[in-house]
Amino acid sequence: MTQSRSKFIRGFIFLLLFGSLLSLVWDREIWPFSPYPMYSGLQTQWRFERLALVGVEGDREFPVWSGCNLPNSYYRLRYWLEGHTSSDPQQVRTLLKRCLQQTSWDAIRVIRQSWNLAEGKSPGTSVTVLEVNSP
Amino acid sequence: MRERFEKFWFAPAPAEGIAGLRIVFFSYLIARYAGYDFAALASVDGAFWTPMGVFAGVGDKPIFPLEWIRLTQVLWKLAMVASVLGFRTGIATGASFVLGALLLSWDRSLNTTSHLPGLFTLLLGVFAFARCGGAFSVDAWIAGRRQRSSGEFRWPLQLMRVIHTFVYFGAGVSKLRHGGLEWMSADHLRILIRQLDTISPQKAYLAQWLSLRPELCGVAAAAVLLLELSFPLVLFSPFARRVLLPATMLMHVGIRLTLGITSMSFLFLLVLWLPWEKAAGWRLLLKPSLCDSRK
C-alpha cells in the first residue's frame, strides 16, 4: 500500500466513523448516516389512534395504502397525514383531489381509526375526518 | 495502542475474503432490487418530497424524464452484475456506488422511511474504494496471478463491520434516549405489539400470545436493549461473537413473529461477520489442485 493510498484510506475510515458518530450524538439523520431510532419511542397509551385513507365506490369502502400518486410506504403516508390533516387540511384536500383524478372512485376519505388496546384484539372504531368527492 | 489500531484495520488478510463478500453482497442487492421500479416513484406527489442525500437542499421534487430514471436503474443493476463477476471491478463498484447513492436517495426522499437505503449506500461506498476484485473475479482470472495477503483486504471488512455495529448500538442508545429504562417495561412492549398488530395482523403469529404474558414482555424488551447496547463487543471478542451474533439472528426472527416486522436485510447483513479473513482456505476447497501445486 503506498503512503498516499494509506492516507486516503485512513481519511475515508475517519469520515465514515465521524459521520456515524455525529448522527448518533445529534440524534439526527444525516443521510446516509442514521441514529437508527427504530421503535425507540415509549408507548404508554392503551388508546391507539391513527389516520388512514379509504376509497369509496358506491356503498363499498376499501383501504388505500398506495397507488395513484401516493408513496408505497405505509409509514410515509401515515406520518404525512398525521402531520398535515389538522394543520393544513387544504393541502390534504388538494393531494386527494389529484389522487382521485387518476381513479374511477366516487370519493376518498381520511378516517381516524381508534382502538382500545387493553381489550386485546378488537375491531376498533373509525370516524371520517375529511372527505373529497369526485366532481 | 497504536499497534492494536494498526492490527485491527490493516493486519494482512487474503484477497479472497473481501472478494467473497463482494459476490455475496452484490448478489443480494441485485435480488432485493430486481423487481423494484425507481421510475414508478416519479408519480408520487411532490407533497411527500423530503430531500435527503444527493437531493439535500433541493426544495421541490425534481422532474426527471422517466427514461433517465429507467436508464439509471438499468445501469446500476448492470454495474452490480459486473461487480459480482469482478469484471473491471474498480469501475463496476464505483458505478454501483454513485448510481446507487442517486437512486437510493431518490427512494428515501420520496418514498421509504427505512434506514436501509442509507446503510446500503455506506456499504457500497466501502466497496467502491476497496480493492475487492483480487480474487474470484474475471479481473483476477485475466491477470492470472494470485494476490498476496495485505492490509488492503482487511480494512474494508472491518469498516463494514464497524458501520454495522452502529446500527444496533445506535438503536439501543435511541431507545434509552427516547424511552429511558421504561422502554424495558412490560406494558411498553405489550402496547407496541398490539399497535403493530392493528397494522399487519396476518404477519405477527405470536403477537397475541406474547402480549398476554407481561413478564415475558419485560424480559424480551430488556434482552433486546441489552443485546443492542452490548453489540460493539463483537468487534473485539470472539466469545461475544459466538453469543451475540446468534442472539441477534434470534432477535430478528422474534421481531418477525411478534411484531410482524420482516427484517430480511438486517438478517442478511450478519454475513459481514462470517470469518472472511479465512477465505483463502475456501479457495483450496473450490480448487484442490492448488494444494498440490504448493508442494
mmCIF file with all atom_site columns, C-alpha atoms in Angstrom, chain B residues 5-162:
data_model
loop_
_atom_site.group_PDB
_atom_site.id
_atom_site.type_symbol
_atom_site.label_atom_id
_atom_site.label_alt_id
_atom_site.label_comp_id
_atom_site.label_asym_id
_atom_site.label_entity_id
_atom_site.label_seq_id
_atom_site.pdbx_PDB_ins_code
_atom_site.Cartn_x
_atom_site.Cartn_y
_atom_site.Cartn_z
_atom_site.occupancy
_atom_site.B_iso_or_equiv
_atom_site.pdbx_formal_charge
_atom_site.auth_seq_id
_atom_site.auth_comp_id
_atom_site.auth_asym_id
_atom_site.auth_atom_id
_atom_site.pdbx_PDB_model_num
ATOM 1   C CA . PHE B 1 5   ? -5.172  0.050   15.977  1.00 0.00 ? 5   PHE B CA 1
ATOM 2   C CA . GLU B 1 6   ? -2.941  -0.894  13.023  1.00 0.00 ? 6   GLU B CA 1
ATOM 3   C CA . LYS B 1 7   ? -3.590  -4.590  13.582  1.00 0.00 ? 7   LYS B CA 1
ATOM 4   C CA . PHE B 1 8   ? -7.359  -4.072  13.785  1.00 0.00 ? 8   PHE B CA 1
ATOM 5   C CA . TRP B 1 9   ? -7.542  -2.186  10.489  1.00 0.00 ? 9   TRP B CA 1
ATOM 6   C CA . PHE B 1 10  ? -4.516  -3.274  8.486   1.00 0.00 ? 10  PHE B CA 1
ATOM 7   C CA . ALA B 1 11  ? -3.254  -6.729  9.551   1.00 0.00 ? 11  ALA B CA 1
ATOM 8   C CA . PRO B 1 12  ? -2.673  -8.740  6.349   1.00 0.00 ? 12  PRO B CA 1
ATOM 9   C CA . ALA B 1 13  ? -5.742  -10.619 5.098   1.00 0.00 ? 13  ALA B CA 1
ATOM 10  C CA . PRO B 1 14  ? -6.198  -12.722 1.947   1.00 0.00 ? 14  PRO B CA 1
ATOM 11  C CA . ALA B 1 15  ? -7.817  -11.212 -1.149  1.00 0.00 ? 15  ALA B CA 1
ATOM 12  C CA . GLU B 1 16  ? -10.423 -13.987 -1.133  1.00 0.00 ? 16  GLU B CA 1
ATOM 13  C CA . GLY B 1 17  ? -12.213 -12.586 1.950   1.00 0.00 ? 17  GLY B CA 1
ATOM 14  C CA . ILE B 1 18  ? -13.382 -9.232  0.630   1.00 0.00 ? 18  ILE B CA 1
ATOM 15  C CA . ALA B 1 19  ? -13.830 -10.827 -2.817  1.00 0.00 ? 19  ALA B CA 1
ATOM 16  C CA . GLY B 1 20  ? -16.179 -13.458 -1.398  1.00 0.00 ? 20  GLY B CA 1
ATOM 17  C CA . LEU B 1 21  ? -18.157 -10.810 0.437   1.00 0.00 ? 21  LEU B CA 1
ATOM 18  C CA . ARG B 1 22  ? -18.303 -8.751  -2.792  1.00 0.00 ? 22  ARG B CA 1
ATOM 19  C CA . ILE B 1 23  ? -20.038 -11.624 -4.573  1.00 0.00 ? 23  ILE B CA 1
ATOM 20  C CA . VAL B 1 24  ? -22.498 -12.294 -1.731  1.00 0.00 ? 24  VAL B CA 1
ATOM 21  C CA . PHE B 1 25  ? -23.325 -8.613  -1.059  1.00 0.00 ? 25  PHE B CA 1
ATOM 22  C CA . PHE B 1 26  ? -23.894 -7.550  -4.664  1.00 0.00 ? 26  PHE B CA 1
ATOM 23  C CA . SER B 1 27  ? -25.875 -10.735 -5.409  1.00 0.00 ? 27  SER B CA 1
ATOM 24  C CA . TYR B 1 28  ? -28.182 -9.896  -2.511  1.00 0.00 ? 28  TYR B CA 1
ATOM 25  C CA . LEU B 1 29  ? -28.651 -6.283  -3.648  1.00 0.00 ? 29  LEU B CA 1
ATOM 26  C CA . ILE B 1 30  ? -29.446 -7.433  -7.193  1.00 0.00 ? 30  ILE B CA 1
ATOM 27  C CA . ALA B 1 31  ? -32.053 -9.875  -5.868  1.00 0.00 ? 31  ALA B CA 1
ATOM 28  C CA . ARG B 1 32  ? -33.513 -7.305  -3.459  1.00 0.00 ? 32  ARG B CA 1
ATOM 29  C CA . TYR B 1 33  ? -33.962 -4.576  -6.063  1.00 0.00 ? 33  TYR B CA 1
ATOM 30  C CA . ALA B 1 34  ? -34.685 -6.842  -9.062  1.00 0.00 ? 34  ALA B CA 1
ATOM 31  C CA . GLY B 1 35  ? -38.394 -6.094  -9.062  1.00 0.00 ? 35  GLY B CA 1
ATOM 32  C CA . TYR B 1 36  ? -38.179 -2.580  -7.646  1.00 0.00 ? 36  TYR B CA 1
ATOM 33  C CA . ASP B 1 37  ? -39.024 0.209   -10.076 1.00 0.00 ? 37  ASP B CA 1
ATOM 34  C CA . PHE B 1 38  ? -37.456 3.545   -9.089  1.00 0.00 ? 38  PHE B CA 1
ATOM 35  C CA . ALA B 1 39  ? -39.114 5.154   -12.122 1.00 0.00 ? 39  ALA B CA 1
ATOM 36  C CA . ALA B 1 40  ? -42.551 4.413   -10.645 1.00 0.00 ? 40  ALA B CA 1
ATOM 37  C CA . LEU B 1 41  ? -41.681 6.767   -7.772  1.00 0.00 ? 41  LEU B CA 1
ATOM 38  C CA . ALA B 1 42  ? -41.784 9.667   -10.233 1.00 0.00 ? 42  ALA B CA 1
ATOM 39  C CA . SER B 1 43  ? -45.588 9.551   -9.967  1.00 0.00 ? 43  SER B CA 1
ATOM 40  C CA . VAL B 1 44  ? -45.532 10.110  -6.174  1.00 0.00 ? 44  VAL B CA 1
ATOM 41  C CA . ASP B 1 45  ? -46.970 13.536  -5.352  1.00 0.00 ? 45  ASP B CA 1
ATOM 42  C CA . GLY B 1 46  ? -44.443 16.299  -4.649  1.00 0.00 ? 46  GLY B CA 1
ATOM 43  C CA . ALA B 1 47  ? -46.158 16.904  -1.281  1.00 0.00 ? 47  ALA B CA 1
ATOM 44  C CA . PHE B 1 48  ? -44.241 13.893  0.060   1.00 0.00 ? 48  PHE B CA 1
ATOM 45  C CA . TRP B 1 49  ? -40.863 15.275  -1.035  1.00 0.00 ? 49  TRP B CA 1
ATOM 46  C CA . THR B 1 50  ? -38.365 15.269  1.869   1.00 0.00 ? 50  THR B CA 1
ATOM 47  C CA . PRO B 1 51  ? -34.982 15.883  0.239   1.00 0.00 ? 51  PRO B CA 1
ATOM 48  C CA . MET B 1 52  ? -32.126 13.778  1.539   1.00 0.00 ? 52  MET B CA 1
ATOM 49  C CA . GLY B 1 53  ? -28.713 12.565  0.459   1.00 0.00 ? 53  GLY B CA 1
ATOM 50  C CA . VAL B 1 54  ? -27.874 13.551  -3.112  1.00 0.00 ? 54  VAL B CA 1
ATOM 51  C CA . PHE B 1 55  ? -31.041 15.674  -3.178  1.00 0.00 ? 55  PHE B CA 1
ATOM 52  C CA . ALA B 1 56  ? -30.443 17.508  0.120   1.00 0.00 ? 56  ALA B CA 1
ATOM 53  C CA . GLY B 1 57  ? -31.330 21.171  -0.356  1.00 0.00 ? 57  GLY B CA 1
ATOM 54  C CA . VAL B 1 58  ? -33.474 20.570  -3.455  1.00 0.00 ? 58  VAL B CA 1
ATOM 55  C CA . GLY B 1 59  ? -36.626 22.467  -2.462  1.00 0.00 ? 59  GLY B CA 1
ATOM 56  C CA . ASP B 1 60  ? -39.192 20.963  -4.826  1.00 0.00 ? 60  ASP B CA 1
ATOM 57  C CA . LYS B 1 61  ? -39.407 17.465  -6.199  1.00 0.00 ? 61  LYS B CA 1
ATOM 58  C CA . PRO B 1 62  ? -37.283 17.459  -9.374  1.00 0.00 ? 62  PRO B CA 1
ATOM 59  C CA . ILE B 1 63  ? -38.975 16.378  -12.580 1.00 0.00 ? 63  ILE B CA 1
ATOM 60  C CA . PHE B 1 64  ? -36.784 13.834  -14.351 1.00 0.00 ? 64  PHE B CA 1
ATOM 61  C CA . PRO B 1 65  ? -37.747 12.237  -17.669 1.00 0.00 ? 65  PRO B CA 1
ATOM 62  C CA . LEU B 1 66  ? -38.854 8.662   -16.929 1.00 0.00 ? 66  LEU B CA 1
ATOM 63  C CA . GLU B 1 67  ? -36.338 7.337   -19.462 1.00 0.00 ? 67  GLU B CA 1
ATOM 64  C CA . TRP B 1 68  ? -33.484 8.852   -17.437 1.00 0.00 ? 68  TRP B CA 1
ATOM 65  C CA . ILE B 1 69  ? -34.574 7.114   -14.247 1.00 0.00 ? 69  ILE B CA 1
ATOM 66  C CA . ARG B 1 70  ? -35.095 3.818   -16.097 1.00 0.00 ? 70  ARG B CA 1
ATOM 67  C CA . LEU B 1 71  ? -31.681 4.108   -17.749 1.00 0.00 ? 71  LEU B CA 1
ATOM 68  C CA . THR B 1 72  ? -30.036 4.926   -14.398 1.00 0.00 ? 72  THR B CA 1
ATOM 69  C CA . GLN B 1 73  ? -31.548 1.887   -12.722 1.00 0.00 ? 73  GLN B CA 1
ATOM 70  C CA . VAL B 1 74  ? -30.618 -0.412  -15.615 1.00 0.00 ? 74  VAL B CA 1
ATOM 71  C CA . LEU B 1 75  ? -27.030 0.882   -15.489 1.00 0.00 ? 75  LEU B CA 1
ATOM 72  C CA . TRP B 1 76  ? -26.982 0.433   -11.691 1.00 0.00 ? 76  TRP B CA 1
ATOM 73  C CA . LYS B 1 77  ? -28.099 -3.165  -11.956 1.00 0.00 ? 77  LYS B CA 1
ATOM 74  C CA . LEU B 1 78  ? -25.600 -3.879  -14.759 1.00 0.00 ? 78  LEU B CA 1
ATOM 75  C CA . ALA B 1 79  ? -22.823 -2.343  -12.658 1.00 0.00 ? 79  ALA B CA 1
ATOM 76  C CA . MET B 1 80  ? -23.807 -4.618  -9.780  1.00 0.00 ? 80  MET B CA 1
ATOM 77  C CA . VAL B 1 81  ? -23.753 -7.677  -12.068 1.00 0.00 ? 81  VAL B CA 1
ATOM 78  C CA . ALA B 1 82  ? -20.257 -6.658  -13.204 1.00 0.00 ? 82  ALA B CA 1
ATOM 79  C CA . SER B 1 83  ? -19.319 -6.249  -9.519  1.00 0.00 ? 83  SER B CA 1
ATOM 80  C CA . VAL B 1 84  ? -20.446 -9.812  -8.783  1.00 0.00 ? 84  VAL B CA 1
ATOM 81  C CA . LEU B 1 85  ? -18.422 -11.114 -11.716 1.00 0.00 ? 85  LEU B CA 1
ATOM 82  C CA . GLY B 1 86  ? -15.456 -8.948  -10.811 1.00 0.00 ? 86  GLY B CA 1
ATOM 83  C CA . PHE B 1 87  ? -15.251 -7.556  -14.329 1.00 0.00 ? 87  PHE B CA 1
ATOM 84  C CA . ARG B 1 88  ? -13.484 -4.181  -14.350 1.00 0.00 ? 88  ARG B CA 1
ATOM 85  C CA . THR B 1 89  ? -14.173 -4.329  -10.639 1.00 0.00 ? 89  THR B CA 1
ATOM 86  C CA . GLY B 1 90  ? -12.975 -0.810  -9.736  1.00 0.00 ? 90  GLY B CA 1
ATOM 87  C CA . ILE B 1 91  ? -15.228 0.825   -12.322 1.00 0.00 ? 91  ILE B CA 1
ATOM 88  C CA . ALA B 1 92  ? -18.139 -1.526  -11.581 1.00 0.00 ? 92  ALA B CA 1
ATOM 89  C CA . THR B 1 93  ? -18.141 -0.985  -7.812  1.00 0.00 ? 93  THR B CA 1
ATOM 90  C CA . GLY B 1 94  ? -17.578 2.768   -8.282  1.00 0.00 ? 94  GLY B CA 1
ATOM 91  C CA . ALA B 1 95  ? -20.551 2.993   -10.650 1.00 0.00 ? 95  ALA B CA 1
ATOM 92  C CA . SER B 1 96  ? -22.647 0.848   -8.280  1.00 0.00 ? 96  SER B CA 1
ATOM 93  C CA . PHE B 1 97  ? -21.925 3.341   -5.500  1.00 0.00 ? 97  PHE B CA 1
ATOM 94  C CA . VAL B 1 98  ? -22.581 6.543   -7.475  1.00 0.00 ? 98  VAL B CA 1
ATOM 95  C CA . LEU B 1 99  ? -25.736 5.309   -9.230  1.00 0.00 ? 99  LEU B CA 1
ATOM 96  C CA . GLY B 1 100 ? -26.911 3.537   -6.064  1.00 0.00 ? 100 GLY B CA 1
ATOM 97  C CA . ALA B 1 101 ? -26.489 6.707   -3.986  1.00 0.00 ? 101 ALA B CA 1
ATOM 98  C CA . LEU B 1 102 ? -28.581 8.569   -6.571  1.00 0.00 ? 102 LEU B CA 1
ATOM 99  C CA . LEU B 1 103 ? -31.405 6.027   -6.742  1.00 0.00 ? 103 LEU B CA 1
ATOM 100 C CA . LEU B 1 104 ? -31.486 5.191   -3.037  1.00 0.00 ? 104 LEU B CA 1
ATOM 101 C CA . SER B 1 105 ? -31.550 8.923   -2.119  1.00 0.00 ? 105 SER B CA 1
ATOM 102 C CA . TRP B 1 106 ? -34.434 9.318   -4.564  1.00 0.00 ? 106 TRP B CA 1
ATOM 103 C CA . ASP B 1 107 ? -36.287 6.491   -2.809  1.00 0.00 ? 107 ASP B CA 1
ATOM 104 C CA . ARG B 1 108 ? -35.554 7.895   0.667   1.00 0.00 ? 108 ARG B CA 1
ATOM 105 C CA . SER B 1 109 ? -36.537 11.445  -0.332  1.00 0.00 ? 109 SER B CA 1
ATOM 106 C CA . LEU B 1 110 ? -39.871 10.440  -1.816  1.00 0.00 ? 110 LEU B CA 1
ATOM 107 C CA . ASN B 1 111 ? -40.993 7.106   -0.561  1.00 0.00 ? 111 ASN B CA 1
ATOM 108 C CA . THR B 1 112 ? -39.439 4.889   2.069   1.00 0.00 ? 112 THR B CA 1
ATOM 109 C CA . THR B 1 113 ? -38.803 5.843   5.692   1.00 0.00 ? 113 THR B CA 1
ATOM 110 C CA . SER B 1 114 ? -36.432 2.889   6.141   1.00 0.00 ? 114 SER B CA 1
ATOM 111 C CA . HIS B 1 115 ? -32.810 3.360   7.201   1.00 0.00 ? 115 HIS B CA 1
ATOM 112 C CA . LEU B 1 116 ? -31.662 0.558   4.904   1.00 0.00 ? 116 LEU B CA 1
ATOM 113 C CA . PRO B 1 117 ? -31.055 2.626   1.730   1.00 0.00 ? 117 PRO B CA 1
ATOM 114 C CA . GLY B 1 118 ? -28.580 4.774   3.686   1.00 0.00 ? 118 GLY B CA 1
ATOM 115 C CA . LEU B 1 119 ? -26.875 1.728   5.149   1.00 0.00 ? 119 LEU B CA 1
ATOM 116 C CA . PHE B 1 120 ? -26.600 0.100   1.719   1.00 0.00 ? 120 PHE B CA 1
ATOM 117 C CA . THR B 1 121 ? -25.129 3.329   0.329   1.00 0.00 ? 121 THR B CA 1
ATOM 118 C CA . LEU B 1 122 ? -22.430 3.364   3.009   1.00 0.00 ? 122 LEU B CA 1
ATOM 119 C CA . LEU B 1 123 ? -21.511 -0.256  2.282   1.00 0.00 ? 123 LEU B CA 1
ATOM 120 C CA . LEU B 1 124 ? -21.498 0.416   -1.478  1.00 0.00 ? 124 LEU B CA 1
ATOM 121 C CA . GLY B 1 125 ? -19.121 3.299   -0.741  1.00 0.00 ? 125 GLY B CA 1
ATOM 122 C CA . VAL B 1 126 ? -16.732 0.968   1.088   1.00 0.00 ? 126 VAL B CA 1
ATOM 123 C CA . PHE B 1 127 ? -16.732 -1.482  -1.823  1.00 0.00 ? 127 PHE B CA 1
ATOM 124 C CA . ALA B 1 128 ? -16.124 1.399   -4.241  1.00 0.00 ? 128 ALA B CA 1
ATOM 125 C CA . PHE B 1 129 ? -12.853 2.299   -2.541  1.00 0.00 ? 129 PHE B CA 1
ATOM 126 C CA . ALA B 1 130 ? -11.773 -1.245  -1.622  1.00 0.00 ? 130 ALA B CA 1
ATOM 127 C CA . ARG B 1 131 ? -9.592  -3.485  -3.777  1.00 0.00 ? 131 ARG B CA 1
ATOM 128 C CA . CYS B 1 132 ? -12.163 -6.241  -3.879  1.00 0.00 ? 132 CYS B CA 1
ATOM 129 C CA . GLY B 1 133 ? -11.505 -7.743  -7.309  1.00 0.00 ? 133 GLY B CA 1
ATOM 130 C CA . GLY B 1 134 ? -8.253  -9.507  -6.419  1.00 0.00 ? 134 GLY B CA 1
ATOM 131 C CA . ALA B 1 135 ? -9.827  -12.990 -6.306  1.00 0.00 ? 135 ALA B CA 1
ATOM 132 C CA . PHE B 1 136 ? -12.936 -14.857 -7.520  1.00 0.00 ? 136 PHE B CA 1
ATOM 133 C CA . SER B 1 137 ? -13.161 -12.383 -10.402 1.00 0.00 ? 137 SER B CA 1
ATOM 134 C CA . VAL B 1 138 ? -12.786 -12.076 -14.143 1.00 0.00 ? 138 VAL B CA 1
ATOM 135 C CA . ASP B 1 139 ? -10.101 -9.463  -13.487 1.00 0.00 ? 139 ASP B CA 1
ATOM 136 C CA . ALA B 1 140 ? -8.021  -11.921 -11.421 1.00 0.00 ? 140 ALA B CA 1
ATOM 137 C CA . TRP B 1 141 ? -8.554  -14.666 -13.993 1.00 0.00 ? 141 TRP B CA 1
ATOM 138 C CA . ILE B 1 142 ? -7.301  -12.373 -16.786 1.00 0.00 ? 142 ILE B CA 1
ATOM 139 C CA . ALA B 1 143 ? -4.342  -11.203 -14.688 1.00 0.00 ? 143 ALA B CA 1
ATOM 140 C CA . GLY B 1 144 ? -3.538  -14.871 -13.996 1.00 0.00 ? 144 GLY B CA 1
ATOM 141 C CA . ARG B 1 145 ? -1.775  -14.316 -10.675 1.00 0.00 ? 145 ARG B CA 1
ATOM 142 C CA . ARG B 1 146 ? -2.754  -14.624 -7.073  1.00 0.00 ? 146 ARG B CA 1
ATOM 143 C CA . GLN B 1 147 ? -2.734  -11.548 -4.834  1.00 0.00 ? 147 GLN B CA 1
ATOM 144 C CA . ARG B 1 148 ? -0.670  -11.775 -1.659  1.00 0.00 ? 148 ARG B CA 1
ATOM 145 C CA . SER B 1 149 ? -2.267  -11.113 1.723   1.00 0.00 ? 149 SER B CA 1
ATOM 146 C CA . SER B 1 150 ? -2.384  -7.405  2.544   1.00 0.00 ? 150 SER B CA 1
ATOM 147 C CA . GLY B 1 151 ? -3.961  -4.823  4.817   1.00 0.00 ? 151 GLY B CA 1
ATOM 148 C CA . GLU B 1 152 ? -5.804  -3.666  1.673   1.00 0.00 ? 152 GLU B CA 1
ATOM 149 C CA . PHE B 1 153 ? -8.109  -6.643  2.082   1.00 0.00 ? 153 PHE B CA 1
ATOM 150 C CA . ARG B 1 154 ? -8.801  -6.215  5.800   1.00 0.00 ? 154 ARG B CA 1
ATOM 151 C CA . TRP B 1 155 ? -9.825  -2.566  6.270   1.00 0.00 ? 155 TRP B CA 1
ATOM 152 C CA . PRO B 1 156 ? -12.989 -2.813  4.112   1.00 0.00 ? 156 PRO B CA 1
ATOM 153 C CA . LEU B 1 157 ? -14.192 -5.829  6.100   1.00 0.00 ? 157 LEU B CA 1
ATOM 154 C CA . GLN B 1 158 ? -13.524 -4.084  9.392   1.00 0.00 ? 158 GLN B CA 1
ATOM 155 C CA . LEU B 1 159 ? -15.070 -0.800  8.270   1.00 0.00 ? 159 LEU B CA 1
ATOM 156 C CA . MET B 1 160 ? -18.275 -2.518  7.163   1.00 0.00 ? 160 MET B CA 1
ATOM 157 C CA . ARG B 1 161 ? -18.429 -4.342  10.493  1.00 0.00 ? 161 ARG B CA 1
ATOM 158 C CA . VAL B 1 162 ? -17.986 -1.116  12.451  1.00 0.00 ? 162 VAL B CA 1
#
